[in-house]
Amino acid sequence: MKLLRRTVVASALAASLAFTGMAQARDLVIGLRSEPSSMDPQFHSLTPNTQLSETMFDPLIRTDKNALPVPGLAESWKVDGDVWTFKLRKDVKFSDGTPFTADDVVFTYDRVPKVPNSPSSYALYLSTVDTVEAVDPHTVRIKTKGPSPVLLANLSLVPIMSKAAASGDAPEGKTTVELNRGDGLVGTGPYKFVSWKRGAEIVLERNEHFWGDKPDWDKVTYRPISNSAARVAALLAGDVDIIEDPPTDDLTRLKNDKKLHIQETPSVRVIYIAMNQGSEPPPGMDGTGGKNPLADKRVREALSLAIDRKAIVERIMDGVGLPAANLLPYPAFGTSEKYSKVTPADAEKAKKLLADAGYADGFTLSLGSPDGRYTNDKRIAQVVASMWARIGVKTNVETMAPPVFFKQRNAYAFSTYLAGWSASSGEMLNPLTSLVVTKNPEAGVGTTNWSKYSNPDMDKLVMEASKTLDDDKRSKMLQDASAMAMEDYGILPIQFELSVWAMKKDMRYEGRVDQMTLAQDMKLVK
């Protein structure tokens, strides 16, 4: 399946009222399904955070709606072995009017690993970078730790900050707390920060110094509305112009509403379940005789076999998804046809595997899940719990607001947890390096592996693939590495999300495979 979709062609017109001879652009209000956890563009690699950063900042390299690299602050680049040379755009200014130079790039990349307490560190995207040098004000030289075939895609996820504005007394310069207040939050993107009232709204206004095409909107207001029915109500009432993730069971009604336009776009986000595989029983576990059954591959396989992924997509997602047997949908780069289809659920085989592992009478565990971060996340967790109960594994579902969930997950507070990951690079190296490679913060790998899963043979293959420029060889390595993780049941893919936006009929947003909602790409139409 190629992640292709119908392109909606729209002419961008300024919505205007004749007033003293000048056109007044309409402001834009966006209903978010999940509020960002921070304004710090390097604190948490999470889509609600990243899409906001993409609106206020620019990376060296951007990716288009299909995850392909395109010029950003770097207008051109070349590679010679392990050395990459980037030529920067001239006459680019930050939103405070100060000039952008190579020193800002060096400062930004140096800051990334210094940001403390990151739930999902941006160091992942710089893990292959050895040194960064400002050759002159408009040239940056990056030396990598060997060949780095996905460097461009990785750099697209690191927004460039202003050295002058973001420097400070802490090792990382301005702290996350300071940036959350807007202090030092200065970028080169199409919009600039105005205010953030937690739980209520985030306000941005057009950056008059922006180097690119002028966006349609003078002001953009983001309103976090975690309840999906409330988001729809806000759209129908005209309180917002566009919403993320309308309820799947409302889609038919919304599609038939002539006042609305619905955009559906395939995504590279996998919803998965991770299992705490440490040597000691994790929190929420009982009835195991002091052991952690999740450290046993047979138990992990049993839990996987108990999950009817097709039923989840059909009944919970109303078909708005794809059952997942891997961390990326086939034929994305590094995926194999062998893992393009899910294994049918088999409760009887699952029970036998549990008995063989010494847990014929089952046991108790916890399943943590955010409530409102992913489409139907709470409902999926509850259904998985009922499926596990059928094989004798009593499951206590613990759901909570996304920021609380991520904090608890990162403290290893659950036996198992449900979460999602968007492979923005479009190839298997991204989810493998983040989700299943052994956690090593110093090396910038395993940054979102909160399951204590470790497979040294797989790690070695992934690291080798990360330095292999030959596409055919790298693809084969990634296929083999992902097969190791799947055959080891180190992580349990559940489904791939299909992204949906609902908007007023005079708007168009084509959507992106990385699921980001970008105000600058939203257009008014006749």
PDB file of C-alpha atoms in Angstrom, residues 18 24 171 190 242 249 262 286 317-318 320 325 336 402 419 438 454 475 521-522:
ATOM      1  CA  ALA A  18     -14.094  45.913   1.800  1.00  0.00           C
ATOM      2  CA  GLN A  24      -9.049  41.976   6.112  1.00  0.00           C
ATOM      3  CA  PRO A 171      23.105  24.324  30.392  1.00  0.00           C
ATOM      4  CA  PRO A 190       5.192  31.862   9.362  1.00  0.00           C
ATOM      5  CA  ILE A 242     -11.430  23.005  11.511  1.00  0.00           C
ATOM      6  CA  ASP A 249     -19.049   6.880  14.223  1.00  0.00           C
ATOM      7  CA  ILE A 262     -14.008  16.104   5.266  1.00  0.00           C
ATOM      8  CA  ASP A 286      -0.184  -9.579  40.759  1.00  0.00           C
ATOM      9  CA  MET A 317     -12.584   2.428  14.458  1.00  0.00           C
ATOM     10  CA  ASP A 318     -15.568   1.917  12.123  1.00  0.00           C
ATOM     11  CA  VAL A 320     -11.061   4.105   9.744  1.00  0.00           C
ATOM     12  CA  ALA A 325       1.369  -6.534  11.965  1.00  0.00           C
ATOM     13  CA  SER A 336       8.422  -6.951   4.343  1.00  0.00           C
ATOM     14  CA  PRO A 402      -2.228  12.671  27.878  1.00  0.00           C
ATOM     15  CA  ALA A 419       0.615   4.587  22.774  1.00  0.00           C
ATOM     16  CA  THR A 438      17.752  -0.750  23.731  1.00  0.00           C
ATOM     17  CA  SER A 454      16.392  -5.292  24.657  1.00  0.00           C
ATOM     18  CA  SER A 475      15.940  -2.086   3.300  1.00  0.00           C
ATOM     19  CA  ASP A 521      -1.106  24.969   4.820  1.00  0.00           C
ATOM     20  CA  MET A 522      -4.816  25.677   5.344  1.00  0.00           C
TER      21      MET A 522
END
